[in-house]
Coordinates of C-alpha atoms in Angstrom, one line a residue:
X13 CA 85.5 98.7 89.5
X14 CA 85.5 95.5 88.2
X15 CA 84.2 93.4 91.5
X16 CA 80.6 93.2 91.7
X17 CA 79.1 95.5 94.1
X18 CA 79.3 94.9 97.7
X19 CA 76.7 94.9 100.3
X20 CA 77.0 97.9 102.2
X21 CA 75.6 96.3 105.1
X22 CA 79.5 95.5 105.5
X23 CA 81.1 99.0 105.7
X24 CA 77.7 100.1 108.4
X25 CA 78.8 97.3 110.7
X26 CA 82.7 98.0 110.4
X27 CA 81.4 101.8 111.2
X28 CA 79.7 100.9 114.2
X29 CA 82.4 98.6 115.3
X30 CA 85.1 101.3 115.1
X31 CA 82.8 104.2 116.6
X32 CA 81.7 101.9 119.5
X33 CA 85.3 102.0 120.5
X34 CA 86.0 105.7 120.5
X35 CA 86.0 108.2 123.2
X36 CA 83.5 110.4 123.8
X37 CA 83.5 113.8 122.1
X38 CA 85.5 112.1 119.2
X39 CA 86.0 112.8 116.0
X40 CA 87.5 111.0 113.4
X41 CA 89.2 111.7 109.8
X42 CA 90.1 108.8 107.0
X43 CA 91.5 110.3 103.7
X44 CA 92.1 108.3 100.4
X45 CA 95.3 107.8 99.2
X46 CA 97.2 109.3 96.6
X47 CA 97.8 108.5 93.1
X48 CA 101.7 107.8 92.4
X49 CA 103.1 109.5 90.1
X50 CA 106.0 107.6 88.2
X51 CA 107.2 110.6 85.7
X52 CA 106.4 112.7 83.2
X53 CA 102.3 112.5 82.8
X54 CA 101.9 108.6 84.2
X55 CA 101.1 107.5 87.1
X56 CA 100.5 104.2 89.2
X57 CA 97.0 102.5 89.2
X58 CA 94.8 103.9 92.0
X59 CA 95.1 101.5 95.0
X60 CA 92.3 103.3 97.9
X61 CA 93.4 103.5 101.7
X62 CA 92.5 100.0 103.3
X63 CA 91.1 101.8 106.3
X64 CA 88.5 104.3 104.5
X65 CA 87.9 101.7 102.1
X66 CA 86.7 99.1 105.4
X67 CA 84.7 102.2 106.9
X68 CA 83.1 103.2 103.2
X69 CA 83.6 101.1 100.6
X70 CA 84.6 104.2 98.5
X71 CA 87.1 103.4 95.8
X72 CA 88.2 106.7 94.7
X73 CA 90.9 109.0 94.8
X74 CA 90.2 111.8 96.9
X75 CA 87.4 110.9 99.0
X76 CA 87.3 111.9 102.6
X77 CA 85.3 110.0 105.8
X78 CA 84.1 112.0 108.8
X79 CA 82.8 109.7 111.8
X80 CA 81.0 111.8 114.7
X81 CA 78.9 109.9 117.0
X82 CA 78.2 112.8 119.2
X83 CA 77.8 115.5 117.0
X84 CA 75.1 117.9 117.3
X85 CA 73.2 117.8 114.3
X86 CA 72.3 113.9 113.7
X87 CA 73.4 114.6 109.7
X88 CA 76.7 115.1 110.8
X89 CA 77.8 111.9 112.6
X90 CA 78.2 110.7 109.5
X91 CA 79.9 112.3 106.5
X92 CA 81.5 111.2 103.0
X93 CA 83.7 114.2 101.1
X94 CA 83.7 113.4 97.6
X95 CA 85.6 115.3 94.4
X96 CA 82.7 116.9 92.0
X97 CA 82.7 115.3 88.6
X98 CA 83.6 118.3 86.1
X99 CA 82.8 118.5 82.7
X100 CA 86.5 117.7 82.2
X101 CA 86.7 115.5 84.2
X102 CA 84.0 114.0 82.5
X103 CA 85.5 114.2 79.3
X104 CA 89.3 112.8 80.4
X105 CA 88.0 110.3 83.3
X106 CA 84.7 109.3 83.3
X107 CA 82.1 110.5 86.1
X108 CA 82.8 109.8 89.7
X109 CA 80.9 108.9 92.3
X110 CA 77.6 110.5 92.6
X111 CA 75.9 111.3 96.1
X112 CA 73.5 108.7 95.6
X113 CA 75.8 106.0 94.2
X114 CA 78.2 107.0 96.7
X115 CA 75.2 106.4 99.5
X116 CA 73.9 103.3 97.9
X117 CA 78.0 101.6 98.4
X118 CA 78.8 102.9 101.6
X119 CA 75.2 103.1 103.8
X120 CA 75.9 106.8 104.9
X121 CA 73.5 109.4 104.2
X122 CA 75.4 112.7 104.0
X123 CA 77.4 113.1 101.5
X124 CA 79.5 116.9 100.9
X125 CA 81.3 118.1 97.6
X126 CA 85.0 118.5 98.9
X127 CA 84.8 122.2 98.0
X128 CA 82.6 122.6 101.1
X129 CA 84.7 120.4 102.9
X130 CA 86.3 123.1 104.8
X131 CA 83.6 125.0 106.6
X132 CA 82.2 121.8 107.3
X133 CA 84.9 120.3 109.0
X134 CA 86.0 123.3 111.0
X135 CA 82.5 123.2 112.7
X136 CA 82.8 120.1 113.9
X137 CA 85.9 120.3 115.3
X138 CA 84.8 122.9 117.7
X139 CA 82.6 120.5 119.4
X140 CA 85.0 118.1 119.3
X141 CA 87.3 117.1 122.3
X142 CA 89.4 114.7 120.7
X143 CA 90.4 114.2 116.8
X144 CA 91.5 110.7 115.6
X145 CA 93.8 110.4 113.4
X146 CA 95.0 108.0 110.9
X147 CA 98.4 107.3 111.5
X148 CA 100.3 104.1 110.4
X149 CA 101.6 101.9 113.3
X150 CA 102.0 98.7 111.3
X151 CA 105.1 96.9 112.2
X152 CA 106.0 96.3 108.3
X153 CA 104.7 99.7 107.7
X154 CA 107.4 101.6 104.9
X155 CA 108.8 104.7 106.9
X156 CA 110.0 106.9 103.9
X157 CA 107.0 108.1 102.3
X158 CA 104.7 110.6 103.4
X159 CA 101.2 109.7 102.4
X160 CA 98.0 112.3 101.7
X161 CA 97.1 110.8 105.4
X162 CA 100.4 112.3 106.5
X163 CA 99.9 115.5 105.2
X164 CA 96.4 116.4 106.3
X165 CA 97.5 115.2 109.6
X166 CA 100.4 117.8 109.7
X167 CA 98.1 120.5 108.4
X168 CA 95.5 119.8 111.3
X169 CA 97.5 119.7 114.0
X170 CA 98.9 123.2 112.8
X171 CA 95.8 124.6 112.5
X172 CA 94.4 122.6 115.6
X173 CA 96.9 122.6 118.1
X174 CA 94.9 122.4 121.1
X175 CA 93.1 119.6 120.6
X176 CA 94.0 116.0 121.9
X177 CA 94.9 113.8 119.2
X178 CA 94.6 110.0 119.6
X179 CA 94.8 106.8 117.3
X180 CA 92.6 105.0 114.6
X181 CA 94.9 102.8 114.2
X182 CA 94.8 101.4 117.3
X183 CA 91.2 100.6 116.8
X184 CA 91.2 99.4 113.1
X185 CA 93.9 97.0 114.0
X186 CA 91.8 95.3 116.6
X187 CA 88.6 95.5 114.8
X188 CA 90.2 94.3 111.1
X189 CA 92.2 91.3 112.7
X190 CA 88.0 89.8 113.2
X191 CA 86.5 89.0 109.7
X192 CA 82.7 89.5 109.1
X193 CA 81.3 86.9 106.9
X194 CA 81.3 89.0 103.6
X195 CA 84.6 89.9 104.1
X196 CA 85.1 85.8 104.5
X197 CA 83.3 85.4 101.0
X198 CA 85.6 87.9 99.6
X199 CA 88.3 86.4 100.6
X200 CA 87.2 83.2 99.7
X201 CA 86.6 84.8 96.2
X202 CA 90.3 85.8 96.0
X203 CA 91.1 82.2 96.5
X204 CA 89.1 81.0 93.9
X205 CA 90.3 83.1 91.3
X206 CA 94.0 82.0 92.7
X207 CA 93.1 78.0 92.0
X208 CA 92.2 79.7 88.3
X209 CA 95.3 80.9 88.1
X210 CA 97.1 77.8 89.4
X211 CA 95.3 75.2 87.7
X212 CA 96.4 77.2 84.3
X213 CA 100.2 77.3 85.4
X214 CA 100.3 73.4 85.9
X215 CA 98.8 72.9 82.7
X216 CA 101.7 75.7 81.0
X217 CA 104.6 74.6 82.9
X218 CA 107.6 72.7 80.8
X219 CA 111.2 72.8 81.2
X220 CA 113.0 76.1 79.6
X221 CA 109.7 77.8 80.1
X222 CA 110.6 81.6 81.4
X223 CA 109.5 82.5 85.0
X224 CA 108.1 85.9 84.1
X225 CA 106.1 83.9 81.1
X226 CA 104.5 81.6 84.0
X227 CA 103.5 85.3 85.7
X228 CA 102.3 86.5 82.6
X229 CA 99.7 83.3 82.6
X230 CA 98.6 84.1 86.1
X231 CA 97.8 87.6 85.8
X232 CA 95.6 86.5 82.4
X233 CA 93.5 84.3 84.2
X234 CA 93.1 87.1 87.3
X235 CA 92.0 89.9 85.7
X236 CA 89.8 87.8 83.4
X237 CA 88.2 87.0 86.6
X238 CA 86.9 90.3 88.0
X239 CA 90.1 90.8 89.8
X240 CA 92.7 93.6 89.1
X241 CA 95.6 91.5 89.5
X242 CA 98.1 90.1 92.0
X243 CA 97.3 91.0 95.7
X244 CA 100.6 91.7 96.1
X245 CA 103.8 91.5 93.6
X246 CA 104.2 88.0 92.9
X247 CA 107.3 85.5 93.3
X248 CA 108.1 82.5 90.7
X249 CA 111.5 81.5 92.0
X250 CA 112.9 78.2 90.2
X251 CA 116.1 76.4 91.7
X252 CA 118.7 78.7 93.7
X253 CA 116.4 81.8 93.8
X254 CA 113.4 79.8 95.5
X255 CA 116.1 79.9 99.1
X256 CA 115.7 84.0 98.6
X257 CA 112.5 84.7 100.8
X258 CA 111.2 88.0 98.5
X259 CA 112.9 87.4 95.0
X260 CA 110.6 89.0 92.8
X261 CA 113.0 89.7 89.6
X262 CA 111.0 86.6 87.4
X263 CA 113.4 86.9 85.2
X264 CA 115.5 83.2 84.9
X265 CA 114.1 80.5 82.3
X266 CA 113.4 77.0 84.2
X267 CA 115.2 74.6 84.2
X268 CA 114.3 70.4 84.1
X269 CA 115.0 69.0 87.2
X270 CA 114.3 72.3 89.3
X271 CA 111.3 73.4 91.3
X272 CA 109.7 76.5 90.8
X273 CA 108.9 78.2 94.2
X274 CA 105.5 80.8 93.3
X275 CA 104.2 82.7 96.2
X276 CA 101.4 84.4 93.9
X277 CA 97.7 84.7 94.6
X278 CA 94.8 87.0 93.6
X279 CA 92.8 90.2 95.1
X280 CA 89.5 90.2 94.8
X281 CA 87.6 93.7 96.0
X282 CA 90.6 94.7 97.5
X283 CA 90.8 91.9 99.9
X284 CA 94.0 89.2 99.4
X285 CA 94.4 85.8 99.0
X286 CA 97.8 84.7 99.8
X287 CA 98.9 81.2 97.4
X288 CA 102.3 79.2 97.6
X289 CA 102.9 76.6 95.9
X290 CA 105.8 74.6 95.1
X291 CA 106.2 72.6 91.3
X292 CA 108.8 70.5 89.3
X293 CA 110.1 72.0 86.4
X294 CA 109.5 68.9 84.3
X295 CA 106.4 67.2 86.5
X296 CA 108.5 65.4 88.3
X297 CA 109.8 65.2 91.6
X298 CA 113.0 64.0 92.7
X299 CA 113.2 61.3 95.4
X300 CA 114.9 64.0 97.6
X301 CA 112.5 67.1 96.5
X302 CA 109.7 64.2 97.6
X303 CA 111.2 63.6 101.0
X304 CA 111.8 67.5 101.9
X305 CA 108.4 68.6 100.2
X306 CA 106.9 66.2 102.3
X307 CA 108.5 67.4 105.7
X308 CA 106.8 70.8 104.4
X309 CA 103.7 69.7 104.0
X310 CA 103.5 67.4 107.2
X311 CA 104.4 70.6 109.5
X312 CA 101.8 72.3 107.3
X313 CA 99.1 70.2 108.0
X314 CA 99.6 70.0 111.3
X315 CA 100.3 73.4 112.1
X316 CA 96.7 73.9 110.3
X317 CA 95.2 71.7 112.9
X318 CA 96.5 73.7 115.8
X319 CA 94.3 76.8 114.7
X320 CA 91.4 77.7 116.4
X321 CA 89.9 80.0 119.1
X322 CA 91.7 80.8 122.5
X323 CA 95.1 79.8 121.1
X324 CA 98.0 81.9 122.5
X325 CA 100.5 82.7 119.6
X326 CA 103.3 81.8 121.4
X327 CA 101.9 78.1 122.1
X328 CA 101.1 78.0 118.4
X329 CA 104.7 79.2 117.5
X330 CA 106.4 76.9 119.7
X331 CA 104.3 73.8 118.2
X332 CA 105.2 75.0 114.6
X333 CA 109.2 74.8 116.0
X334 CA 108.7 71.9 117.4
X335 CA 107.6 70.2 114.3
X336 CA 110.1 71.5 111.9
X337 CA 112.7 70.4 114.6
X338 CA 111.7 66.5 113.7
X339 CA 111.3 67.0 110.0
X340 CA 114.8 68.5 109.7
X341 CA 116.4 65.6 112.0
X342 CA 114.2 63.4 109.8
X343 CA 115.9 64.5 106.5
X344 CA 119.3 64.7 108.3
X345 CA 119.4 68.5 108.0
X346 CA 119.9 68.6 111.9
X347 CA 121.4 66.0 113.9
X348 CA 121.4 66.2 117.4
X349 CA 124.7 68.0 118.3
X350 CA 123.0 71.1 116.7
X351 CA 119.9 70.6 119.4
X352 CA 121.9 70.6 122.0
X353 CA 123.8 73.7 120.9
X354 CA 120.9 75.4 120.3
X355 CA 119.5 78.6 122.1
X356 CA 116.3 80.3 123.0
X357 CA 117.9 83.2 120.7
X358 CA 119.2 81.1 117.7
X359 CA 117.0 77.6 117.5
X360 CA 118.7 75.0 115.4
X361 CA 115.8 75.1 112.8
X362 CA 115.9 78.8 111.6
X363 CA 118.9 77.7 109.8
X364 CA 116.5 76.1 107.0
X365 CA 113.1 77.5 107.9
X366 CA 113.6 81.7 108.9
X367 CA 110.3 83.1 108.7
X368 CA 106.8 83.5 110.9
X369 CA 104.7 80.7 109.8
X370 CA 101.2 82.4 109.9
X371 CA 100.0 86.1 109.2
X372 CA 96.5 88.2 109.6
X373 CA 95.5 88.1 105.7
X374 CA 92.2 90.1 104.5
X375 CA 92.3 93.6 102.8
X376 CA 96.2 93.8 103.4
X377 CA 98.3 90.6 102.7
X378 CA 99.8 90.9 105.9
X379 CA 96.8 92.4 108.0
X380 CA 96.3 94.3 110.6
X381 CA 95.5 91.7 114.0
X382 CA 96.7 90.5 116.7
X383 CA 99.6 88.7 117.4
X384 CA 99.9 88.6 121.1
X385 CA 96.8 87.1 122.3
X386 CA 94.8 84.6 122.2
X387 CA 93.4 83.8 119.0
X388 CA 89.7 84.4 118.3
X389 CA 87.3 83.0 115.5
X390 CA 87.0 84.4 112.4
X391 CA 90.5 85.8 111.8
X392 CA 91.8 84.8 108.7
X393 CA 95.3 83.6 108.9
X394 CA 98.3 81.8 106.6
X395 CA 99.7 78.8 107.2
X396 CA 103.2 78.9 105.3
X397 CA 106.2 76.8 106.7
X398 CA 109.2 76.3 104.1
X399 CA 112.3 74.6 104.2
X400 CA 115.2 76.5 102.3
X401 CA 118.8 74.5 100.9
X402 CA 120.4 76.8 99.4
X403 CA 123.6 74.2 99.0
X404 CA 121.0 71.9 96.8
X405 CA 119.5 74.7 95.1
X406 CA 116.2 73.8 97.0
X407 CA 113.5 75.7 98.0
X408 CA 109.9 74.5 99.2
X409 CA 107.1 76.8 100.9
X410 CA 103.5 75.8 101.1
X411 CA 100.9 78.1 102.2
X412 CA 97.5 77.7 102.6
X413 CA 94.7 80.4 103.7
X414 CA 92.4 79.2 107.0
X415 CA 89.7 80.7 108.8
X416 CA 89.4 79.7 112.4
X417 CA 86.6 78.1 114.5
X418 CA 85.5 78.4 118.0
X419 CA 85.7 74.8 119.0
X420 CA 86.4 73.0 115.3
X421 CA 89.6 72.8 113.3
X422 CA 90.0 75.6 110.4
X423 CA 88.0 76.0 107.5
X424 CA 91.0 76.2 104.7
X425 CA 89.7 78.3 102.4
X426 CA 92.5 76.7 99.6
X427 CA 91.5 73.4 100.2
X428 CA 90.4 72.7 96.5
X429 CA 93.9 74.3 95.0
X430 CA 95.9 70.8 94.3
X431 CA 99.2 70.8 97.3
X432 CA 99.6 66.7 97.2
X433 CA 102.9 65.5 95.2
X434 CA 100.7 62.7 93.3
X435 CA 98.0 64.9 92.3
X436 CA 100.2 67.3 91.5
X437 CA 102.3 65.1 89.3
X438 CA 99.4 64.0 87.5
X439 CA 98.1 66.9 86.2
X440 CA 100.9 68.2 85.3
X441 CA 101.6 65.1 83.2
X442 CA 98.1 64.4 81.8

């Protein structure tokens, strides 16, 4: 890997979390993911299941976590499944996780070749009641690929059909939505990487410069920085296509007296950061790219200031409507025929600003967490409103990365990545 290690204090206190919360009796099953292939002998880079990867730290294909709190032999409530480096393996890969090394990253003691995975497993499950399983409930989840998860849960309920089955996920999404504070550091060290990246672009950007060569300058300075790249497949969206919420074709050269829309940020350890940003092709702003940016960036800031603990989504959303309700009558985008025509169903202000304004953010970009309840401390959320023109070939989206407080505004975790017009301005013409 190239993040330096992490202490597996983390993964024993995310265990003990998610097996405080499981029924007695339990037993539960978290398998890696696959490796993609794309055709002939090549295949996509190994991304490792979120969920084993918070219970383990393992970052390897083909890895397998047993949790057992109430098994009968104490070895057992406890178990990693790893593949057996080969002398093939050797040769064409490299070695894989050894039982020690894989003890010394994840805190658990007993660790099984997967070739004895088998027997193992099926004498467990007889003193098992219930089996978890590791289902995917996330609302954005895709729905047309089965995963190795999918699979082995098929071939278990086949071969254990008289068990009761019940949910990880409902657990891990609870649990995940609450960051410890190494997973806050990791974060943080995403975003750091992230001002890297940005602080490069500003420097690079001139007009007729090629969006996909202002990715190509991002992705240098990530992966020169421990990380393996984008946390999630990156937009640079100048003039019209900055009004299309998830163009990621990078493919138009810029033009002076544009804006470049770039919703890009870094992973670091597989946790995200999650950057926006909004730039003049030429360093310059317009009068009337000034005036809407800063209607962006008020609601921003002041939707940031609503975050803490005990907030109740809906309140927060409200607020965040509220606010983009003035800025658009502010910058004559609404006037106030369309608020009185306005329903619960269709507000006047989703005509220019269509999307949630805040997401969970940690080892997904959009995390598992809560978004019915009150807010608690320590979740690590995005604060991203945008106002979208498509008539004036204008697009602006700011987003910041906060971690809330009990009884104290948010710690912004992007507070050092430049978001002001001047200071933009100025670097960008030093």
């Amino acid at each position: 890997m190239k993040y330096t290690p992490i202490n597996p204090k983390l993964f024993v206190e995310n265990r003990k979390h998610f097996t405080a919360k499981m029924e007695a009796h339990s037993i539960a099953i978290f398998n890696s993911n696959d490796i993609f292939v794309t055709g002939a002998d090549s295949t996509v880079p190994f991304h490792q299941h979120r969920d084993i990867f918070y219970l383990s730290g393992v970052d390897q294909e083909e890895s397998i976590l047993v949790l057992f709190p109430d098994a009968q032999n104490p070895n057992h409530k406890e178990i990693l499944f790893l593949k057996e480096t080969s002398e093939l393996i050797a040769i064409w890969e490299g070695e894989k996780l050894n039982k020690d090394q894989a003890t010394q990253t994840s805190g658990i003691s007993t660790v099984y070749w997967l070739s004895e995975m088998e027997d193992v497993i099926s004498a467990l499950i007889k003193e098992a009641t219930n089996i978890y399983i590791n289902e995917n409930h996330h609302k954005r989840a895709p729905r047309y690929m089965q995963s190795r998860e999918d699979r082995y849960v098929a071939q278990l309920k086949q071969t254990y059909p008289a068990h009761n089955y019940l949910s990880s996920f409902d657990i891990l999404f609870e649990i995940r939505g609450v960051k410890s504070p190494i997973e806050i550091a990791l974060i943080e060290q995403a975003c750091n990487i992230t001002k890297k990246g940005f602080d490069r672009v500003l420097n690079f950007v001139k007009p007729d410069v090629w969006e996909y060569e202002i990715e190509a300058e991002l992705i240098h300075e990530f992966v020169r920085n421990r990380s393996k790249g984008f946390a999630y497949t990156p937009i640079i969206a100048s003039g019209y296509s900055a009004c299309v919420l998830h163009y990621i074709e990078n493919n138009q050269q810029c033009k002076s007296g544009d804006l470049i829309l770039m919703d890009t940020a870094a992973e670091y350890a597989n946790y995200s950061s999650d950057l926006t940003r909004t730039i003049p092709v030429n360093g310059r702003y317009t009068d009337r790219q000034k005036a809407v940016y800063q209607s962006v960036l008020n609601v921003k800031t002041e939707a940031s200031k609503l975050l803490r603990e005990s907030l109740l989504w809906k309140d927060y959303n409200d607020e965040v409507a509220r606010l983009m309700t003035a800025e658009l009558l502010s910058l004559k985008l609404l006037d106030k025929a369309d608020i009185q025509n306005q329903t619960k169903e269709n507000p006047a202000y989703k005509k220019y600003f269509m999307h949630g304004t805040s997401h969970h953010l940690g080892l997904d970009t959009h995390d598992y967490g809560d978004f019915e309840n009150e807010m608690k401390a320590n979740m690590v959320l995005t604060v991203e409103p945008g106002i979208y023109i498509p008539e004036e070939n204008l697009g602006i989206r700011l987003e910041d990365n906060l971690v809330l407080q009990k009884n104290a505004e948010p710690i912004n975790l992007m507070k050092n990545i430049p978001i002001e017009i001047e200071e933009i301005e100025s670097i960008m013409n030093a």
